[in-house]
Amino acid sequence: MIFSFAHNNLNVYDLEKSLSFYKEALGLTVTRTINADDGSFILVYLGDGRTPHLLELTWIRDMNRPYNLGDNEFHLAFKTDDFDAAYAKHKEMGCICYENPAMGIYFISDPDGYWLEIIP
């Protein structure tokens, strides 16, 4: 039996705000959307156009508050081919939430507070 990654899921409070963020900050684009027949949820799959791995954003109609991320001790990591340009863009966007110069990495925070690691 062989397993391979398909996608990661993040639940989001404001789908349009999240889609805009992931497009601007990381260049991710919509590859597929699933709408519940009763309108109770929307699943949007985002891809980078280079790897098969997807990020699934789930919007739930009846969620009436931002998600509680607890201690938020998890993250997704993204590699970039131009670390300095990515850093400048994210600094301009105001979304850098943590820097670790000794390790040569930093983190950005999405509209729901999920941390995303940026590595060279």
PDB file of N, CA and C in Angstrom, residues 4-85:
ATOM      1  N   SER A   4       0.276   8.982  -0.836  1.00  0.00           N
ATOM      2  CA  SER A   4       0.935  10.218  -1.248  1.00  0.00           C
ATOM      3  C   SER A   4       0.043  11.392  -0.852  1.00  0.00           C
ATOM      4  N   PHE A   5       0.656  12.538  -0.643  1.00  0.00           N
ATOM      5  CA  PHE A   5      -0.100  13.726  -0.267  1.00  0.00           C
ATOM      6  C   PHE A   5      -1.043  14.141  -1.390  1.00  0.00           C
ATOM      7  N   ALA A   6      -2.237  14.577  -1.016  1.00  0.00           N
ATOM      8  CA  ALA A   6      -3.200  15.116  -1.970  1.00  0.00           C
ATOM      9  C   ALA A   6      -3.441  16.598  -1.690  1.00  0.00           C
ATOM     10  N   HIS A   7      -3.800  16.915  -0.444  1.00  0.00           N
ATOM     11  CA  HIS A   7      -4.040  18.313  -0.094  1.00  0.00           C
ATOM     12  C   HIS A   7      -4.005  18.512   1.418  1.00  0.00           C
ATOM     13  N   ASN A   8      -3.910  19.767   1.809  1.00  0.00           N
ATOM     14  CA  ASN A   8      -4.096  20.190   3.201  1.00  0.00           C
ATOM     15  C   ASN A   8      -5.345  21.045   3.218  1.00  0.00           C
ATOM     16  N   ASN A   9      -6.034  21.053   4.358  1.00  0.00           N
ATOM     17  CA  ASN A   9      -7.260  21.837   4.499  1.00  0.00           C
ATOM     18  C   ASN A   9      -7.094  22.901   5.566  1.00  0.00           C
ATOM     19  N   LEU A  10      -7.630  24.084   5.290  1.00  0.00           N
ATOM     20  CA  LEU A  10      -7.779  25.144   6.276  1.00  0.00           C
ATOM     21  C   LEU A  10      -9.210  25.658   6.184  1.00  0.00           C
ATOM     22  N   ASN A  11      -9.887  25.770   7.319  1.00  0.00           N
ATOM     23  CA  ASN A  11     -11.206  26.383   7.335  1.00  0.00           C
ATOM     24  C   ASN A  11     -11.031  27.888   7.406  1.00  0.00           C
ATOM     25  N   VAL A  12     -11.795  28.612   6.601  1.00  0.00           N
ATOM     26  CA  VAL A  12     -11.661  30.068   6.536  1.00  0.00           C
ATOM     27  C   VAL A  12     -12.994  30.735   6.821  1.00  0.00           C
ATOM     28  N   TYR A  13     -12.929  31.895   7.445  1.00  0.00           N
ATOM     29  CA  TYR A  13     -14.124  32.639   7.834  1.00  0.00           C
ATOM     30  C   TYR A  13     -14.662  33.503   6.691  1.00  0.00           C
ATOM     31  N   ASP A  14     -13.764  34.169   5.970  1.00  0.00           N
ATOM     32  CA  ASP A  14     -14.139  35.044   4.855  1.00  0.00           C
ATOM     33  C   ASP A  14     -13.446  34.512   3.603  1.00  0.00           C
ATOM     34  N   LEU A  15     -14.178  33.749   2.799  1.00  0.00           N
ATOM     35  CA  LEU A  15     -13.589  33.057   1.653  1.00  0.00           C
ATOM     36  C   LEU A  15     -12.960  34.027   0.656  1.00  0.00           C
ATOM     37  N   GLU A  16     -13.648  35.092   0.301  1.00  0.00           N
ATOM     38  CA  GLU A  16     -13.108  36.030  -0.690  1.00  0.00           C
ATOM     39  C   GLU A  16     -11.829  36.691  -0.196  1.00  0.00           C
ATOM     40  N   LYS A  17     -11.802  37.064   1.074  1.00  0.00           N
ATOM     41  CA  LYS A  17     -10.597  37.664   1.654  1.00  0.00           C
ATOM     42  C   LYS A  17      -9.435  36.670   1.617  1.00  0.00           C
ATOM     43  N   SER A  18      -9.713  35.416   1.943  1.00  0.00           N
ATOM     44  CA  SER A  18      -8.678  34.391   1.927  1.00  0.00           C
ATOM     45  C   SER A  18      -8.181  34.113   0.513  1.00  0.00           C
ATOM     46  N   LEU A  19      -9.100  34.005  -0.444  1.00  0.00           N
ATOM     47  CA  LEU A  19      -8.693  33.769  -1.832  1.00  0.00           C
ATOM     48  C   LEU A  19      -7.803  34.897  -2.335  1.00  0.00           C
ATOM     49  N   SER A  20      -8.158  36.120  -2.014  1.00  0.00           N
ATOM     50  CA  SER A  20      -7.357  37.275  -2.420  1.00  0.00           C
ATOM     51  C   SER A  20      -5.967  37.219  -1.788  1.00  0.00           C
ATOM     52  N   PHE A  21      -5.907  36.894  -0.498  1.00  0.00           N
ATOM     53  CA  PHE A  21      -4.629  36.795   0.205  1.00  0.00           C
ATOM     54  C   PHE A  21      -3.730  35.731  -0.422  1.00  0.00           C
ATOM     55  N   TYR A  22      -4.233  34.525  -0.613  1.00  0.00           N
ATOM     56  CA  TYR A  22      -3.404  33.438  -1.134  1.00  0.00           C
ATOM     57  C   TYR A  22      -2.942  33.712  -2.565  1.00  0.00           C
ATOM     58  N   LYS A  23      -3.748  34.414  -3.340  1.00  0.00           N
ATOM     59  CA  LYS A  23      -3.344  34.795  -4.694  1.00  0.00           C
ATOM     60  C   LYS A  23      -2.223  35.832  -4.635  1.00  0.00           C
ATOM     61  N   GLU A  24      -2.431  36.893  -3.834  1.00  0.00           N
ATOM     62  CA  GLU A  24      -1.444  37.969  -3.769  1.00  0.00           C
ATOM     63  C   GLU A  24      -0.157  37.537  -3.073  1.00  0.00           C
ATOM     64  N   ALA A  25      -0.279  36.872  -1.930  1.00  0.00           N
ATOM     65  CA  ALA A  25       0.894  36.547  -1.120  1.00  0.00           C
ATOM     66  C   ALA A  25       1.711  35.389  -1.670  1.00  0.00           C
ATOM     67  N   LEU A  26       1.040  34.390  -2.273  1.00  0.00           N
ATOM     68  CA  LEU A  26       1.737  33.164  -2.664  1.00  0.00           C
ATOM     69  C   LEU A  26       1.508  32.743  -4.112  1.00  0.00           C
ATOM     70  N   GLY A  27       0.689  33.487  -4.842  1.00  0.00           N
ATOM     71  CA  GLY A  27       0.451  33.157  -6.249  1.00  0.00           C
ATOM     72  C   GLY A  27      -0.379  31.907  -6.461  1.00  0.00           C
ATOM     73  N   LEU A  28      -1.111  31.458  -5.435  1.00  0.00           N
ATOM     74  CA  LEU A  28      -1.942  30.264  -5.579  1.00  0.00           C
ATOM     75  C   LEU A  28      -3.216  30.612  -6.334  1.00  0.00           C
ATOM     76  N   THR A  29      -3.652  29.704  -7.206  1.00  0.00           N
ATOM     77  CA  THR A  29      -4.857  29.934  -8.001  1.00  0.00           C
ATOM     78  C   THR A  29      -5.850  28.791  -7.815  1.00  0.00           C
ATOM     79  N   VAL A  30      -7.098  29.096  -8.063  1.00  0.00           N
ATOM     80  CA  VAL A  30      -8.176  28.120  -7.902  1.00  0.00           C
ATOM     81  C   VAL A  30      -8.050  27.051  -8.986  1.00  0.00           C
ATOM     82  N   THR A  31      -8.063  25.788  -8.547  1.00  0.00           N
ATOM     83  CA  THR A  31      -8.030  24.672  -9.496  1.00  0.00           C
ATOM     84  C   THR A  31      -9.386  23.984  -9.593  1.00  0.00           C
ATOM     85  N   ARG A  32     -10.176  24.091  -8.521  1.00  0.00           N
ATOM     86  CA  ARG A  32     -11.483  23.434  -8.519  1.00  0.00           C
ATOM     87  C   ARG A  32     -12.289  23.962  -7.343  1.00  0.00           C
ATOM     88  N   THR A  33     -13.607  24.004  -7.517  1.00  0.00           N
ATOM     89  CA  THR A  33     -14.523  24.461  -6.467  1.00  0.00           C
ATOM     90  C   THR A  33     -15.675  23.471  -6.348  1.00  0.00           C
ATOM     91  N   ILE A  34     -16.057  23.180  -5.118  1.00  0.00           N
ATOM     92  CA  ILE A  34     -17.215  22.325  -4.850  1.00  0.00           C
ATOM     93  C   ILE A  34     -18.182  23.120  -3.978  1.00  0.00           C
ATOM     94  N   ASN A  35     -19.401  23.288  -4.465  1.00  0.00           N
ATOM     95  CA  ASN A  35     -20.439  23.981  -3.717  1.00  0.00           C
ATOM     96  C   ASN A  35     -21.471  22.970  -3.233  1.00  0.00           C
ATOM     97  N   ALA A  36     -21.791  23.010  -1.945  1.00  0.00           N
ATOM     98  CA  ALA A  36     -22.832  22.124  -1.415  1.00  0.00           C
ATOM     99  C   ALA A  36     -24.160  22.484  -2.062  1.00  0.00           C
ATOM    100  N   ASP A  37     -24.955  21.491  -2.379  1.00  0.00           N
ATOM    101  CA  ASP A  37     -26.263  21.728  -2.997  1.00  0.00           C
ATOM    102  C   ASP A  37     -27.131  22.648  -2.159  1.00  0.00           C
ATOM    103  N   ASP A  38     -27.029  22.551  -0.850  1.00  0.00           N
ATOM    104  CA  ASP A  38     -27.853  23.383   0.031  1.00  0.00           C
ATOM    105  C   ASP A  38     -27.169  24.692   0.430  1.00  0.00           C
ATOM    106  N   GLY A  39     -25.986  24.973  -0.125  1.00  0.00           N
ATOM    107  CA  GLY A  39     -25.270  26.212   0.161  1.00  0.00           C
ATOM    108  C   GLY A  39     -24.585  26.247   1.516  1.00  0.00           C
ATOM    109  N   SER A  40     -24.510  25.119   2.198  1.00  0.00           N
ATOM    110  CA  SER A  40     -23.969  25.105   3.555  1.00  0.00           C
ATOM    111  C   SER A  40     -22.439  25.180   3.610  1.00  0.00           C
ATOM    112  N   PHE A  41     -21.760  24.862   2.515  1.00  0.00           N
ATOM    113  CA  PHE A  41     -20.302  24.967   2.499  1.00  0.00           C
ATOM    114  C   PHE A  41     -19.809  25.124   1.074  1.00  0.00           C
ATOM    115  N   ILE A  42     -18.589  25.640   0.974  1.00  0.00           N
ATOM    116  CA  ILE A  42     -17.870  25.735  -0.297  1.00  0.00           C
ATOM    117  C   ILE A  42     -16.456  25.253  -0.047  1.00  0.00           C
ATOM    118  N   LEU A  43     -15.981  24.362  -0.910  1.00  0.00           N
ATOM    119  CA  LEU A  43     -14.595  23.914  -0.885  1.00  0.00           C
ATOM    120  C   LEU A  43     -13.894  24.506  -2.098  1.00  0.00           C
ATOM    121  N   VAL A  44     -12.774  25.168  -1.872  1.00  0.00           N
ATOM    122  CA  VAL A  44     -11.997  25.734  -2.972  1.00  0.00           C
ATOM    123  C   VAL A  44     -10.587  25.176  -2.871  1.00  0.00           C
ATOM    124  N   TYR A  45     -10.140  24.548  -3.952  1.00  0.00           N
ATOM    125  CA  TYR A  45      -8.804  23.970  -4.003  1.00  0.00           C
ATOM    126  C   TYR A  45      -7.873  24.934  -4.737  1.00  0.00           C
ATOM    127  N   LEU A  46      -6.727  25.230  -4.110  1.00  0.00           N
ATOM    128  CA  LEU A  46      -5.749  26.137  -4.686  1.00  0.00           C
ATOM    129  C   LEU A  46      -4.488  25.360  -5.026  1.00  0.00           C
ATOM    130  N   GLY A  47      -3.877  25.728  -6.147  1.00  0.00           N
ATOM    131  CA  GLY A  47      -2.640  25.085  -6.557  1.00  0.00           C
ATOM    132  C   GLY A  47      -1.581  26.108  -6.916  1.00  0.00           C
ATOM    133  N   ASP A  48      -0.330  25.636  -6.952  1.00  0.00           N
ATOM    134  CA  ASP A  48       0.772  26.526  -7.314  1.00  0.00           C
ATOM    135  C   ASP A  48       1.135  26.424  -8.799  1.00  0.00           C
ATOM    136  N   GLY A  49       0.505  25.515  -9.529  1.00  0.00           N
ATOM    137  CA  GLY A  49       0.769  25.372 -10.957  1.00  0.00           C
ATOM    138  C   GLY A  49       2.028  24.585 -11.285  1.00  0.00           C
ATOM    139  N   ARG A  50       2.752  24.123 -10.257  1.00  0.00           N
ATOM    140  CA  ARG A  50       3.997  23.396 -10.479  1.00  0.00           C
ATOM    141  C   ARG A  50       4.016  22.036  -9.809  1.00  0.00           C
ATOM    142  N   THR A  51       3.344  21.918  -8.667  1.00  0.00           N
ATOM    143  CA  THR A  51       3.322  20.649  -7.941  1.00  0.00           C
ATOM    144  C   THR A  51       1.885  20.140  -7.884  1.00  0.00           C
ATOM    145  N   PRO A  52       1.696  18.860  -7.631  1.00  0.00           N
ATOM    146  CA  PRO A  52       0.329  18.331  -7.556  1.00  0.00           C
ATOM    147  C   PRO A  52      -0.363  18.625  -6.218  1.00  0.00           C
ATOM    148  N   HIS A  53       0.384  19.076  -5.227  1.00  0.00           N
ATOM    149  CA  HIS A  53      -0.187  19.316  -3.896  1.00  0.00           C
ATOM    150  C   HIS A  53      -1.150  20.500  -3.934  1.00  0.00           C
ATOM    151  N   LEU A  54      -2.284  20.364  -3.247  1.00  0.00           N
ATOM    152  CA  LEU A  54      -3.308  21.410  -3.221  1.00  0.00           C
ATOM    153  C   LEU A  54      -3.568  21.885  -1.797  1.00  0.00           C
ATOM    154  N   LEU A  55      -4.046  23.119  -1.692  1.00  0.00           N
ATOM    155  CA  LEU A  55      -4.533  23.663  -0.436  1.00  0.00           C
ATOM    156  C   LEU A  55      -6.042  23.803  -0.569  1.00  0.00           C
ATOM    157  N   GLU A  56      -6.761  23.130   0.306  1.00  0.00           N
ATOM    158  CA  GLU A  56      -8.226  23.197   0.296  1.00  0.00           C
ATOM    159  C   GLU A  56      -8.672  24.226   1.328  1.00  0.00           C
ATOM    160  N   LEU A  57      -9.402  25.240   0.870  1.00  0.00           N
ATOM    161  CA  LEU A  57     -10.009  26.206   1.775  1.00  0.00           C
ATOM    162  C   LEU A  57     -11.476  25.828   1.917  1.00  0.00           C
ATOM    163  N   THR A  58     -11.937  25.686   3.150  1.00  0.00           N
ATOM    164  CA  THR A  58     -13.330  25.325   3.410  1.00  0.00           C
ATOM    165  C   THR A  58     -14.040  26.499   4.061  1.00  0.00           C
ATOM    166  N   TRP A  59     -15.109  26.943   3.433  1.00  0.00           N
ATOM    167  CA  TRP A  59     -15.978  27.988   3.984  1.00  0.00           C
ATOM    168  C   TRP A  59     -17.288  27.324   4.403  1.00  0.00           C
ATOM    169  N   ILE A  60     -17.703  27.565   5.637  1.00  0.00           N
ATOM    170  CA  ILE A  60     -18.944  26.992   6.165  1.00  0.00           C
ATOM    171  C   ILE A  60     -19.917  28.130   6.457  1.00  0.00           C
ATOM    172  N   ARG A  61     -21.059  28.095   5.790  1.00  0.00           N
ATOM    173  CA  ARG A  61     -22.051  29.167   5.862  1.00  0.00           C
ATOM    174  C   ARG A  61     -22.447  29.512   7.291  1.00  0.00           C
ATOM    175  N   ASP A  62     -22.673  28.526   8.131  1.00  0.00           N
ATOM    176  CA  ASP A  62     -23.211  28.783   9.464  1.00  0.00           C
ATOM    177  C   ASP A  62     -22.162  29.169  10.501  1.00  0.00           C
ATOM    178  N   MET A  63     -20.895  29.284  10.108  1.00  0.00           N
ATOM    179  CA  MET A  63     -19.870  29.734  11.063  1.00  0.00           C
ATOM    180  C   MET A  63     -20.063  31.236  11.268  1.00  0.00           C
ATOM    181  N   ASN A  64     -20.349  31.624  12.494  1.00  0.00           N
ATOM    182  CA  ASN A  64     -20.689  33.029  12.767  1.00  0.00           C
ATOM    183  C   ASN A  64     -19.606  33.784  13.527  1.00  0.00           C
ATOM    184  N   ARG A  65     -18.401  33.208  13.568  1.00  0.00           N
ATOM    185  CA  ARG A  65     -17.287  33.861  14.258  1.00  0.00           C
ATOM    186  C   ARG A  65     -15.977  33.367  13.651  1.00  0.00           C
ATOM    187  N   PRO A  66     -14.911  34.149  13.804  1.00  0.00           N
ATOM    188  CA  PRO A  66     -13.607  33.658  13.346  1.00  0.00           C
ATOM    189  C   PRO A  66     -13.237  32.379  14.083  1.00  0.00           C
ATOM    190  N   TYR A  67     -12.463  31.535  13.429  1.00  0.00           N
ATOM    191  CA  TYR A  67     -12.045  30.268  14.014  1.00  0.00           C
ATOM    192  C   TYR A  67     -11.078  30.489  15.171  1.00  0.00           C
ATOM    193  N   ASN A  68     -11.188  29.665  16.203  1.00  0.00           N
ATOM    194  CA  ASN A  68     -10.266  29.666  17.329  1.00  0.00           C
ATOM    195  C   ASN A  68      -9.145  28.697  16.979  1.00  0.00           C
ATOM    196  N   LEU A  69      -7.961  29.218  16.783  1.00  0.00           N
ATOM    197  CA  LEU A  69      -6.841  28.377  16.364  1.00  0.00           C
ATOM    198  C   LEU A  69      -6.036  27.833  17.542  1.00  0.00           C
ATOM    199  N   GLY A  70      -6.521  28.046  18.742  1.00  0.00           N
ATOM    200  CA  GLY A  70      -5.807  27.531  19.912  1.00  0.00           C
ATOM    201  C   GLY A  70      -4.408  28.103  19.974  1.00  0.00           C
ATOM    202  N   ASP A  71      -3.452  27.260  20.197  1.00  0.00           N
ATOM    203  CA  ASP A  71      -2.059  27.704  20.263  1.00  0.00           C
ATOM    204  C   ASP A  71      -1.426  27.838  18.884  1.00  0.00           C
ATOM    205  N   ASN A  72      -2.137  27.442  17.841  1.00  0.00           N
ATOM    206  CA  ASN A  72      -1.670  27.582  16.456  1.00  0.00           C
ATOM    207  C   ASN A  72      -0.277  26.992  16.274  1.00  0.00           C
ATOM    208  N   GLU A  73      -0.059  25.824  16.826  1.00  0.00           N
ATOM    209  CA  GLU A  73       1.250  25.179  16.747  1.00  0.00           C
ATOM    210  C   GLU A  73       1.365  24.261  15.529  1.00  0.00           C
ATOM    211  N   PHE A  74       0.886  24.735  14.391  1.00  0.00           N
ATOM    212  CA  PHE A  74       1.038  24.005  13.141  1.00  0.00           C
ATOM    213  C   PHE A  74       1.206  25.045  12.045  1.00  0.00           C
ATOM    214  N   HIS A  75       1.737  24.638  10.914  1.00  0.00           N
ATOM    215  CA  HIS A  75       1.897  25.570   9.801  1.00  0.00           C
ATOM    216  C   HIS A  75       2.120  24.797   8.504  1.00  0.00           C
ATOM    217  N   LEU A  76       1.969  25.509   7.409  1.00  0.00           N
ATOM    218  CA  LEU A  76       2.341  25.015   6.088  1.00  0.00           C
ATOM    219  C   LEU A  76       3.606  25.758   5.691  1.00  0.00           C
ATOM    220  N   ALA A  77       4.457  25.135   4.895  1.00  0.00           N
ATOM    221  CA  ALA A  77       5.694  25.777   4.450  1.00  0.00           C
ATOM    222  C   ALA A  77       5.693  25.906   2.934  1.00  0.00           C
ATOM    223  N   PHE A  78       6.205  27.028   2.462  1.00  0.00           N
ATOM    224  CA  PHE A  78       6.310  27.309   1.034  1.00  0.00           C
ATOM    225  C   PHE A  78       7.751  27.667   0.702  1.00  0.00           C
ATOM    226  N   LYS A  79       8.286  27.038  -0.351  1.00  0.00           N
ATOM    227  CA  LYS A  79       9.607  27.397  -0.866  1.00  0.00           C
ATOM    228  C   LYS A  79       9.420  28.498  -1.901  1.00  0.00           C
ATOM    229  N   THR A  80      10.430  29.357  -2.012  1.00  0.00           N
ATOM    230  CA  THR A  80      10.398  30.395  -3.038  1.00  0.00           C
ATOM    231  C   THR A  80      11.739  30.443  -3.764  1.00  0.00           C
ATOM    232  N   ASP A  81      11.687  30.814  -5.023  1.00  0.00           N
ATOM    233  CA  ASP A  81      12.914  30.919  -5.806  1.00  0.00           C
ATOM    234  C   ASP A  81      13.563  32.290  -5.637  1.00  0.00           C
ATOM    235  N   ASP A  82      12.866  33.253  -5.016  1.00  0.00           N
ATOM    236  CA  ASP A  82      13.414  34.587  -4.793  1.00  0.00           C
ATOM    237  C   ASP A  82      13.022  35.045  -3.392  1.00  0.00           C
ATOM    238  N   PHE A  83      13.776  34.584  -2.422  1.00  0.00           N
ATOM    239  CA  PHE A  83      13.475  34.838  -1.010  1.00  0.00           C
ATOM    240  C   PHE A  83      13.422  36.337  -0.706  1.00  0.00           C
ATOM    241  N   ASP A  84      14.384  37.097  -1.220  1.00  0.00           N
ATOM    242  CA  ASP A  84      14.434  38.531  -0.927  1.00  0.00           C
ATOM    243  C   ASP A  84      13.215  39.265  -1.477  1.00  0.00           C
ATOM    244  N   ALA A  85      12.796  38.928  -2.688  1.00  0.00           N
ATOM    245  CA  ALA A  85      11.613  39.567  -3.281  1.00  0.00           C
ATOM    246  C   ALA A  85      10.348  39.163  -2.533  1.00  0.00           C
TER     247      ALA A  85
END
